[in-house]
JSON list of C-alpha atoms in Angstrom, two decimals:
[
{"chain": "A", "resi": 346, "resn": "MET", "atom": "CA", "xyz": [0.00, 0.00, 0.00]},
{"chain": "A", "resi": 347, "resn": "TYR", "atom": "CA", "xyz": [1.29, 3.48, -0.93]},
{"chain": "A", "resi": 348, "resn": "GLY", "atom": "CA", "xyz": [0.61, 6.66, 0.94]},
{"chain": "A", "resi": 349, "resn": "ASN", "atom": "CA", "xyz": [-1.56, 9.46, -0.37]},
{"chain": "A", "resi": 350, "resn": "MET", "atom": "CA", "xyz": [1.26, 12.00, -0.69]},
{"chain": "A", "resi": 351, "resn": "MET", "atom": "CA", "xyz": [2.27, 13.66, -3.97]},
{"chain": "A", "resi": 352, "resn": "GLN", "atom": "CA", "xyz": [4.36, 11.30, -6.09]},
{"chain": "A", "resi": 353, "resn": "MET", "atom": "CA", "xyz": [6.12, 13.79, -8.38]},
{"chain": "A", "resi": 354, "resn": "PRO", "atom": "CA", "xyz": [9.91, 13.99, -7.96]},
{"chain": "A", "resi": 355, "resn": "LEU", "atom": "CA", "xyz": [11.33, 16.99, -6.10]},
{"chain": "A", "resi": 356, "resn": "LEU", "atom": "CA", "xyz": [13.16, 18.72, -8.96]},
{"chain": "A", "resi": 357, "resn": "ILE", "atom": "CA", "xyz": [14.66, 22.20, -8.93]},
{"chain": "A", "resi": 358, "resn": "SER", "atom": "CA", "xyz": [13.00, 23.09, -12.24]},
{"chain": "A", "resi": 359, "resn": "ALA", "atom": "CA", "xyz": [9.60, 22.72, -10.55]},
{"chain": "A", "resi": 360, "resn": "LEU", "atom": "CA", "xyz": [10.41, 25.68, -8.30]},
{"chain": "A", "resi": 361, "resn": "LEU", "atom": "CA", "xyz": [10.84, 28.06, -11.22]},
{"chain": "A", "resi": 362, "resn": "ARG", "atom": "CA", "xyz": [7.84, 26.65, -13.07]},
{"chain": "A", "resi": 363, "resn": "HIS", "atom": "CA", "xyz": [5.72, 27.20, -9.96]},
{"chain": "A", "resi": 364, "resn": "ALA", "atom": "CA", "xyz": [7.04, 30.75, -9.51]},
{"chain": "A", "resi": 365, "resn": "ASP", "atom": "CA", "xyz": [6.21, 31.56, -13.12]},
{"chain": "A", "resi": 366, "resn": "ALA", "atom": "CA", "xyz": [2.71, 30.05, -12.91]},
{"chain": "A", "resi": 367, "resn": "TYR", "atom": "CA", "xyz": [1.65, 31.60, -9.59]},
{"chain": "A", "resi": 368, "resn": "HIS", "atom": "CA", "xyz": [3.96, 34.56, -9.02]},
{"chain": "A", "resi": 369, "resn": "GLY", "atom": "CA", "xyz": [4.93, 35.44, -12.58]},
{"chain": "A", "resi": 370, "resn": "ASP", "atom": "CA", "xyz": [4.64, 39.21, -12.08]},
{"chain": "A", "resi": 371, "resn": "THR", "atom": "CA", "xyz": [6.68, 39.26, -8.86]},
{"chain": "A", "resi": 372, "resn": "GLU", "atom": "CA", "xyz": [9.93, 41.17, -9.23]},
{"chain": "A", "resi": 373, "resn": "ILE", "atom": "CA", "xyz": [13.44, 39.84, -8.80]},
{"chain": "A", "resi": 374, "resn": "VAL", "atom": "CA", "xyz": [15.84, 42.67, -7.96]},
{"chain": "A", "resi": 375, "resn": "SER", "atom": "CA", "xyz": [19.62, 42.38, -8.10]},
{"chain": "A", "resi": 376, "resn": "ARG", "atom": "CA", "xyz": [22.58, 44.73, -8.02]},
{"chain": "A", "resi": 377, "resn": "LEU", "atom": "CA", "xyz": [24.96, 44.43, -10.96]},
{"chain": "A", "resi": 378, "resn": "ALA", "atom": "CA", "xyz": [27.41, 47.19, -10.08]},
{"chain": "A", "resi": 379, "resn": "PRO", "atom": "CA", "xyz": [27.52, 50.17, -7.72]},
{"chain": "A", "resi": 380, "resn": "GLY", "atom": "CA", "xyz": [24.42, 52.19, -8.53]},
{"chain": "A", "resi": 381, "resn": "GLU", "atom": "CA", "xyz": [23.16, 49.72, -11.18]},
{"chain": "A", "resi": 382, "resn": "ILE", "atom": "CA", "xyz": [19.99, 47.83, -10.27]},
{"chain": "A", "resi": 383, "resn": "HIS", "atom": "CA", "xyz": [18.39, 45.15, -12.44]},
{"chain": "A", "resi": 384, "resn": "ARG", "atom": "CA", "xyz": [14.69, 44.35, -12.19]},
{"chain": "A", "resi": 385, "resn": "TYR", "atom": "CA", "xyz": [12.60, 41.72, -13.91]},
{"chain": "A", "resi": 386, "resn": "THR", "atom": "CA", "xyz": [9.94, 39.15, -13.07]},
{"chain": "A", "resi": 387, "resn": "TYR", "atom": "CA", "xyz": [9.88, 35.43, -12.40]},
{"chain": "A", "resi": 388, "resn": "ARG", "atom": "CA", "xyz": [8.18, 35.06, -15.78]},
{"chain": "A", "resi": 389, "resn": "ASP", "atom": "CA", "xyz": [11.14, 36.82, -17.43]},
{"chain": "A", "resi": 390, "resn": "ALA", "atom": "CA", "xyz": [13.61, 34.69, -15.47]},
{"chain": "A", "resi": 391, "resn": "HIS", "atom": "CA", "xyz": [11.89, 31.47, -16.49]},
{"chain": "A", "resi": 392, "resn": "ARG", "atom": "CA", "xyz": [11.88, 32.48, -20.15]},
{"chain": "A", "resi": 393, "resn": "ARG", "atom": "CA", "xyz": [15.60, 33.34, -20.08]},
{"chain": "A", "resi": 394, "resn": "ALA", "atom": "CA", "xyz": [16.42, 30.15, -18.16]},
{"chain": "A", "resi": 395, "resn": "ARG", "atom": "CA", "xyz": [14.76, 28.15, -20.95]},
{"chain": "A", "resi": 396, "resn": "GLN", "atom": "CA", "xyz": [16.77, 30.07, -23.53]},
{"chain": "A", "resi": 397, "resn": "LEU", "atom": "CA", "xyz": [19.91, 29.38, -21.52]},
{"chain": "A", "resi": 398, "resn": "ALA", "atom": "CA", "xyz": [19.14, 25.66, -21.32]},
{"chain": "A", "resi": 399, "resn": "ASN", "atom": "CA", "xyz": [18.95, 25.59, -25.13]},
{"chain": "A", "resi": 400, "resn": "ALA", "atom": "CA", "xyz": [22.20, 27.55, -25.36]},
{"chain": "A", "resi": 401, "resn": "LEU", "atom": "CA", "xyz": [23.94, 25.15, -22.99]},
{"chain": "A", "resi": 402, "resn": "GLY", "atom": "CA", "xyz": [22.78, 22.22, -25.11]},
{"chain": "A", "resi": 403, "resn": "SER", "atom": "CA", "xyz": [24.33, 23.85, -28.17]},
{"chain": "A", "resi": 404, "resn": "LEU", "atom": "CA", "xyz": [27.62, 24.03, -26.25]},
{"chain": "A", "resi": 405, "resn": "GLY", "atom": "CA", "xyz": [27.53, 20.29, -25.62]},
{"chain": "A", "resi": 406, "resn": "VAL", "atom": "CA", "xyz": [26.19, 20.31, -22.05]},
{"chain": "A", "resi": 407, "resn": "VAL", "atom": "CA", "xyz": [24.29, 17.12, -21.26]},
{"chain": "A", "resi": 408, "resn": "GLN", "atom": "CA", "xyz": [23.04, 15.41, -18.12]},
{"chain": "A", "resi": 409, "resn": "SER", "atom": "CA", "xyz": [25.79, 15.21, -15.47]},
{"chain": "A", "resi": 410, "resn": "SER", "atom": "CA", "xyz": [28.02, 17.72, -17.30]},
{"chain": "A", "resi": 411, "resn": "ARG", "atom": "CA", "xyz": [29.65, 20.13, -14.86]},
{"chain": "A", "resi": 412, "resn": "VAL", "atom": "CA", "xyz": [29.16, 23.85, -15.45]},
{"chain": "A", "resi": 413, "resn": "GLY", "atom": "CA", "xyz": [31.16, 26.21, -13.27]},
{"chain": "A", "resi": 414, "resn": "THR", "atom": "CA", "xyz": [30.48, 29.77, -12.15]},
{"chain": "A", "resi": 415, "resn": "LEU", "atom": "CA", "xyz": [32.63, 32.56, -10.73]},
{"chain": "A", "resi": 416, "resn": "ALA", "atom": "CA", "xyz": [29.93, 35.09, -10.07]},
{"chain": "A", "resi": 417, "resn": "TRP", "atom": "CA", "xyz": [28.06, 37.25, -7.60]},
{"chain": "A", "resi": 418, "resn": "ASN", "atom": "CA", "xyz": [24.35, 36.89, -6.84]},
{"chain": "A", "resi": 419, "resn": "THR", "atom": "CA", "xyz": [22.87, 38.54, -9.92]},
{"chain": "A", "resi": 420, "resn": "HIS", "atom": "CA", "xyz": [19.95, 37.70, -12.19]},
{"chain": "A", "resi": 421, "resn": "ARG", "atom": "CA", "xyz": [22.29, 35.92, -14.61]},
{"chain": "A", "resi": 422, "resn": "HIS", "atom": "CA", "xyz": [23.65, 33.68, -11.86]},
{"chain": "A", "resi": 423, "resn": "PHE", "atom": "CA", "xyz": [20.05, 32.99, -10.84]},
{"chain": "A", "resi": 424, "resn": "GLU", "atom": "CA", "xyz": [19.27, 31.88, -14.40]},
{"chain": "A", "resi": 425, "resn": "LEU", "atom": "CA", "xyz": [22.34, 29.66, -14.48]},
{"chain": "A", "resi": 426, "resn": "TYR", "atom": "CA", "xyz": [21.35, 27.90, -11.27]},
{"chain": "A", "resi": 427, "resn": "PHE", "atom": "CA", "xyz": [17.96, 26.88, -12.65]},
{"chain": "A", "resi": 428, "resn": "ALA", "atom": "CA", "xyz": [18.98, 26.22, -16.26]},
{"chain": "A", "resi": 429, "resn": "VAL", "atom": "CA", "xyz": [21.99, 24.04, -15.46]},
{"chain": "A", "resi": 430, "resn": "SER", "atom": "CA", "xyz": [20.41, 21.87, -12.78]},
{"chain": "A", "resi": 431, "resn": "GLY", "atom": "CA", "xyz": [17.01, 21.94, -14.47]},
{"chain": "A", "resi": 432, "resn": "MET", "atom": "CA", "xyz": [18.37, 20.33, -17.63]},
{"chain": "A", "resi": 433, "resn": "GLY", "atom": "CA", "xyz": [20.06, 17.60, -15.58]},
{"chain": "A", "resi": 434, "resn": "ALA", "atom": "CA", "xyz": [23.59, 19.00, -15.53]},
{"chain": "A", "resi": 435, "resn": "ILE", "atom": "CA", "xyz": [25.50, 19.99, -12.39]},
{"chain": "A", "resi": 436, "resn": "ILE", "atom": "CA", "xyz": [26.31, 23.59, -11.43]},
{"chain": "A", "resi": 437, "resn": "ASN", "atom": "CA", "xyz": [29.59, 24.17, -9.60]},
{"chain": "A", "resi": 438, "resn": "THR", "atom": "CA", "xyz": [29.49, 27.54, -7.85]},
{"chain": "A", "resi": 439, "resn": "VAL", "atom": "CA", "xyz": [33.16, 28.36, -7.22]},
{"chain": "A", "resi": 440, "resn": "ASN", "atom": "CA", "xyz": [33.99, 30.79, -4.43]},
{"chain": "A", "resi": 441, "resn": "PRO", "atom": "CA", "xyz": [35.86, 33.68, -6.10]},
{"chain": "A", "resi": 442, "resn": "ARG", "atom": "CA", "xyz": [37.37, 34.73, -2.77]},
{"chain": "A", "resi": 443, "resn": "LEU", "atom": "CA", "xyz": [39.63, 31.68, -2.70]},
{"chain": "A", "resi": 444, "resn": "PHE", "atom": "CA", "xyz": [43.27, 31.80, -3.76]},
{"chain": "A", "resi": 445, "resn": "PRO", "atom": "CA", "xyz": [43.78, 31.37, -7.53]},
{"chain": "A", "resi": 446, "resn": "GLU", "atom": "CA", "xyz": [45.48, 28.03, -6.94]},
{"chain": "A", "resi": 447, "resn": "GLN", "atom": "CA", "xyz": [42.42, 26.77, -5.07]},
{"chain": "A", "resi": 448, "resn": "VAL", "atom": "CA", "xyz": [40.04, 28.02, -7.75]},
{"chain": "A", "resi": 449, "resn": "GLU", "atom": "CA", "xyz": [42.15, 26.25, -10.37]},
{"chain": "A", "resi": 450, "resn": "TYR", "atom": "CA", "xyz": [42.12, 23.06, -8.30]},
{"chain": "A", "resi": 451, "resn": "ILE", "atom": "CA", "xyz": [38.32, 23.16, -7.93]},
{"chain": "A", "resi": 452, "resn": "VAL", "atom": "CA", "xyz": [37.67, 23.75, -11.64]},
{"chain": "A", "resi": 453, "resn": "ASN", "atom": "CA", "xyz": [39.93, 20.83, -12.58]},
{"chain": "A", "resi": 454, "resn": "HIS", "atom": "CA", "xyz": [38.78, 18.50, -9.82]},
{"chain": "A", "resi": 455, "resn": "ALA", "atom": "CA", "xyz": [35.12, 19.10, -10.67]},
{"chain": "A", "resi": 456, "resn": "GLU", "atom": "CA", "xyz": [35.92, 18.62, -14.38]},
{"chain": "A", "resi": 457, "resn": "ASP", "atom": "CA", "xyz": [34.00, 21.76, -15.32]},
{"chain": "A", "resi": 458, "resn": "GLU", "atom": "CA", "xyz": [33.36, 21.93, -19.07]},
{"chain": "A", "resi": 459, "resn": "ILE", "atom": "CA", "xyz": [31.99, 25.49, -19.29]},
{"chain": "A", "resi": 460, "resn": "MET", "atom": "CA", "xyz": [32.87, 28.39, -16.97]},
{"chain": "A", "resi": 461, "resn": "PHE", "atom": "CA", "xyz": [30.68, 31.46, -16.55]},
{"chain": "A", "resi": 462, "resn": "PHE", "atom": "CA", "xyz": [32.24, 34.48, -14.83]},
{"chain": "A", "resi": 463, "resn": "ASP", "atom": "CA", "xyz": [31.51, 38.07, -13.87]},
{"chain": "A", "resi": 464, "resn": "LEU", "atom": "CA", "xyz": [33.75, 40.67, -15.49]},
{"chain": "A", "resi": 465, "resn": "ALA", "atom": "CA", "xyz": [35.28, 41.49, -12.12]},
{"chain": "A", "resi": 466, "resn": "PHE", "atom": "CA", "xyz": [36.96, 38.07, -12.22]},
{"chain": "A", "resi": 467, "resn": "LEU", "atom": "CA", "xyz": [38.50, 38.36, -15.68]},
{"chain": "A", "resi": 468, "resn": "PRO", "atom": "CA", "xyz": [42.04, 38.78, -14.23]},
{"chain": "A", "resi": 469, "resn": "LEU", "atom": "CA", "xyz": [41.54, 35.56, -12.25]},
{"chain": "A", "resi": 470, "resn": "VAL", "atom": "CA", "xyz": [40.18, 33.73, -15.31]},
{"chain": "A", "resi": 471, "resn": "GLU", "atom": "CA", "xyz": [43.11, 34.88, -17.45]},
{"chain": "A", "resi": 472, "resn": "LYS", "atom": "CA", "xyz": [45.50, 33.66, -14.78]},
{"chain": "A", "resi": 473, "resn": "ILE", "atom": "CA", "xyz": [44.14, 30.12, -14.52]},
{"chain": "A", "resi": 474, "resn": "ALA", "atom": "CA", "xyz": [42.60, 29.39, -17.95]},
{"chain": "A", "resi": 475, "resn": "ALA", "atom": "CA", "xyz": [45.71, 27.80, -19.47]},
{"chain": "A", "resi": 476, "resn": "ARG", "atom": "CA", "xyz": [45.86, 25.37, -16.55]},
{"chain": "A", "resi": 477, "resn": "CYS", "atom": "CA", "xyz": [42.22, 24.29, -16.83]},
{"chain": "A", "resi": 478, "resn": "PRO", "atom": "CA", "xyz": [42.34, 22.05, -19.93]},
{"chain": "A", "resi": 479, "resn": "MET", "atom": "CA", "xyz": [38.87, 20.54, -19.52]},
{"chain": "A", "resi": 480, "resn": "VAL", "atom": "CA", "xyz": [37.12, 23.90, -19.81]},
{"chain": "A", "resi": 481, "resn": "LYS", "atom": "CA", "xyz": [35.87, 24.17, -23.39]},
{"chain": "A", "resi": 482, "resn": "ALA", "atom": "CA", "xyz": [34.43, 27.69, -23.13]},
{"chain": "A", "resi": 483, "resn": "TRP", "atom": "CA", "xyz": [34.76, 30.75, -20.89]},
{"chain": "A", "resi": 484, "resn": "VAL", "atom": "CA", "xyz": [31.58, 32.83, -20.88]},
{"chain": "A", "resi": 485, "resn": "ALA", "atom": "CA", "xyz": [31.51, 36.43, -19.64]},
{"chain": "A", "resi": 486, "resn": "LEU", "atom": "CA", "xyz": [28.32, 37.38, -17.82]},
{"chain": "A", "resi": 487, "resn": "ALA", "atom": "CA", "xyz": [27.90, 40.64, -19.71]},
{"chain": "A", "resi": 488, "resn": "ASP", "atom": "CA", "xyz": [26.12, 42.50, -22.46]},
{"chain": "A", "resi": 489, "resn": "ALA", "atom": "CA", "xyz": [27.71, 42.36, -25.91]},
{"chain": "A", "resi": 490, "resn": "ASP", "atom": "CA", "xyz": [28.72, 46.04, -25.79]},
{"chain": "A", "resi": 491, "resn": "LYS", "atom": "CA", "xyz": [30.52, 45.52, -22.48]},
{"chain": "A", "resi": 492, "resn": "MET", "atom": "CA", "xyz": [32.66, 42.59, -23.51]},
{"chain": "A", "resi": 493, "resn": "PRO", "atom": "CA", "xyz": [36.28, 43.15, -22.44]},
{"chain": "A", "resi": 494, "resn": "LYS", "atom": "CA", "xyz": [39.41, 42.79, -24.52]},
{"chain": "A", "resi": 495, "resn": "SER", "atom": "CA", "xyz": [41.26, 39.62, -23.65]},
{"chain": "A", "resi": 496, "resn": "ALA", "atom": "CA", "xyz": [43.83, 37.22, -25.04]},
{"chain": "A", "resi": 497, "resn": "LEU", "atom": "CA", "xyz": [41.29, 34.49, -24.32]},
{"chain": "A", "resi": 498, "resn": "GLU", "atom": "CA", "xyz": [38.50, 33.60, -26.73]},
{"chain": "A", "resi": 499, "resn": "LEU", "atom": "CA", "xyz": [35.52, 34.61, -24.62]},
{"chain": "A", "resi": 500, "resn": "LEU", "atom": "CA", "xyz": [31.85, 34.01, -25.26]},
{"chain": "A", "resi": 501, "resn": "CYS", "atom": "CA", "xyz": [29.24, 36.59, -24.32]},
{"chain": "A", "resi": 502, "resn": "TYR", "atom": "CA", "xyz": [26.33, 35.49, -22.11]},
{"chain": "A", "resi": 503, "resn": "GLU", "atom": "CA", "xyz": [23.77, 37.82, -23.64]},
{"chain": "A", "resi": 504, "resn": "SER", "atom": "CA", "xyz": [24.86, 36.90, -27.16]},
{"chain": "A", "resi": 505, "resn": "LEU", "atom": "CA", "xyz": [24.34, 33.23, -26.29]},
{"chain": "A", "resi": 506, "resn": "LEU", "atom": "CA", "xyz": [20.75, 33.98, -25.30]},
{"chain": "A", "resi": 507, "resn": "GLU", "atom": "CA", "xyz": [19.94, 36.43, -28.08]},
{"chain": "A", "resi": 508, "resn": "GLY", "atom": "CA", "xyz": [17.45, 34.94, -30.53]},
{"chain": "A", "resi": 509, "resn": "ARG", "atom": "CA", "xyz": [17.55, 31.58, -28.74]},
{"chain": "A", "resi": 510, "resn": "ASP", "atom": "CA", "xyz": [14.34, 29.55, -28.69]},
{"chain": "A", "resi": 511, "resn": "ASP", "atom": "CA", "xyz": [12.55, 30.02, -25.34]},
{"chain": "A", "resi": 512, "resn": "SER", "atom": "CA", "xyz": [10.70, 26.71, -25.63]},
{"chain": "A", "resi": 513, "resn": "PHE", "atom": "CA", "xyz": [12.28, 24.04, -23.46]},
{"chain": "A", "resi": 514, "resn": "ASP", "atom": "CA", "xyz": [10.65, 21.07, -21.76]},
{"chain": "A", "resi": 515, "resn": "TRP", "atom": "CA", "xyz": [12.37, 20.57, -18.43]},
{"chain": "A", "resi": 516, "resn": "PRO", "atom": "CA", "xyz": [13.15, 16.85, -18.23]},
{"chain": "A", "resi": 517, "resn": "GLU", "atom": "CA", "xyz": [11.99, 14.65, -15.38]},
{"chain": "A", "resi": 518, "resn": "PHE", "atom": "CA", "xyz": [14.40, 12.29, -13.71]},
{"chain": "A", "resi": 519, "resn": "ASP", "atom": "CA", "xyz": [15.10, 10.73, -10.34]},
{"chain": "A", "resi": 520, "resn": "GLU", "atom": "CA", "xyz": [15.15, 13.37, -7.60]},
{"chain": "A", "resi": 521, "resn": "ARG", "atom": "CA", "xyz": [18.37, 11.81, -6.31]},
{"chain": "A", "resi": 522, "resn": "THR", "atom": "CA", "xyz": [20.13, 13.00, -9.48]},
{"chain": "A", "resi": 523, "resn": "ALA", "atom": "CA", "xyz": [23.04, 15.34, -8.75]},
{"chain": "A", "resi": 524, "resn": "SER", "atom": "CA", "xyz": [22.19, 19.03, -9.17]},
{"chain": "A", "resi": 525, "resn": "SER", "atom": "CA", "xyz": [24.98, 21.15, -7.69]},
{"chain": "A", "resi": 526, "resn": "LEU", "atom": "CA", "xyz": [28.52, 20.97, -6.45]},
{"chain": "A", "resi": 527, "resn": "CYS", "atom": "CA", "xyz": [30.06, 23.13, -3.75]},
{"chain": "A", "resi": 528, "resn": "TYR", "atom": "CA", "xyz": [33.59, 23.07, -2.37]},
{"chain": "A", "resi": 529, "resn": "THR", "atom": "CA", "xyz": [34.70, 23.87, 1.15]},
{"chain": "A", "resi": 530, "resn": "SER", "atom": "CA", "xyz": [37.04, 26.68, 2.09]},
{"chain": "A", "resi": 531, "resn": "GLY", "atom": "CA", "xyz": [39.20, 27.22, 5.14]},
{"chain": "A", "resi": 532, "resn": "THR", "atom": "CA", "xyz": [39.91, 23.49, 5.52]},
{"chain": "A", "resi": 533, "resn": "THR", "atom": "CA", "xyz": [43.20, 21.64, 5.65]},
{"chain": "A", "resi": 534, "resn": "GLY", "atom": "CA", "xyz": [44.57, 20.54, 2.30]},
{"chain": "A", "resi": 535, "resn": "ASN", "atom": "CA", "xyz": [42.66, 21.12, -0.91]},
{"chain": "A", "resi": 536, "resn": "PRO", "atom": "CA", "xyz": [38.98, 22.16, -0.89]},
{"chain": "A", "resi": 537, "resn": "LYS", "atom": "CA", "xyz": [36.54, 19.25, -0.54]},
{"chain": "A", "resi": 538, "resn": "GLY", "atom": "CA", "xyz": [33.58, 18.89, -2.89]},
{"chain": "A", "resi": 539, "resn": "VAL", "atom": "CA", "xyz": [30.02, 18.27, -1.68]},
{"chain": "A", "resi": 540, "resn": "LEU", "atom": "CA", "xyz": [27.61, 16.95, -4.31]},
{"chain": "A", "resi": 541, "resn": "TYR", "atom": "CA", "xyz": [23.94, 17.81, -3.76]},
{"chain": "A", "resi": 542, "resn": "SER", "atom": "CA", "xyz": [20.92, 16.05, -5.26]},
{"chain": "A", "resi": 543, "resn": "HIS", "atom": "CA", "xyz": [17.76, 17.74, -6.52]},
{"chain": "A", "resi": 544, "resn": "ARG", "atom": "CA", "xyz": [15.94, 16.49, -3.46]},
{"chain": "A", "resi": 545, "resn": "SER", "atom": "CA", "xyz": [18.50, 17.84, -0.97]},
{"chain": "A", "resi": 546, "resn": "ASP", "atom": "CA", "xyz": [19.18, 21.08, -2.85]},
{"chain": "A", "resi": 547, "resn": "ARG", "atom": "CA", "xyz": [15.48, 21.84, -3.33]},
{"chain": "A", "resi": 548, "resn": "LYS", "atom": "CA", "xyz": [14.89, 21.43, 0.41]},
{"chain": "A", "resi": 549, "resn": "SER", "atom": "CA", "xyz": [17.65, 23.93, 1.16]},
{"chain": "A", "resi": 550, "resn": "VAL", "atom": "CA", "xyz": [16.18, 26.43, -1.34]},
{"chain": "A", "resi": 551, "resn": "VAL", "atom": "CA", "xyz": [12.63, 26.09, -0.01]}
]
């Protein structure tokens, strides 16, 4: 005999779908730079997350691929969190306050394939990129007209989304599937990775 509780898996994508359906006009406000405030709604965020999921697929991201971030808490990082884990890949949020050697270790140990970064961390990215051979693309979280000059071949986040199809069916899978990866700091030796599932990560978000 089974209980009468809801049987749907606890997936992170369901959180954003619910927010869009029932709180679509609610604003998400984030600070991009001193004096620069970004505002949009959960409906906007969901649409852009679907576009991002399609963009990630075009870059070769599949289920269980690791996608790294070096970023502050902005709307773009918000979109990455839901798009990456929602499509079945694993987001690795790297602490940019760590020493460059530790950041390099984490990126390589996690086997990140794509790295997204805020422009403030371009010097760090340029310092470690050559020693992160598994990273296939470095993506700047910026508008096309604010892309920096760099010896690296950088992709632009907004250009990746521009014109991208906003239709995406979030897949369903076992709620125990890995969703996110976080590494410790301030511990002895190298940072230690903690791998969260959709079930555990969703509980921490809710």
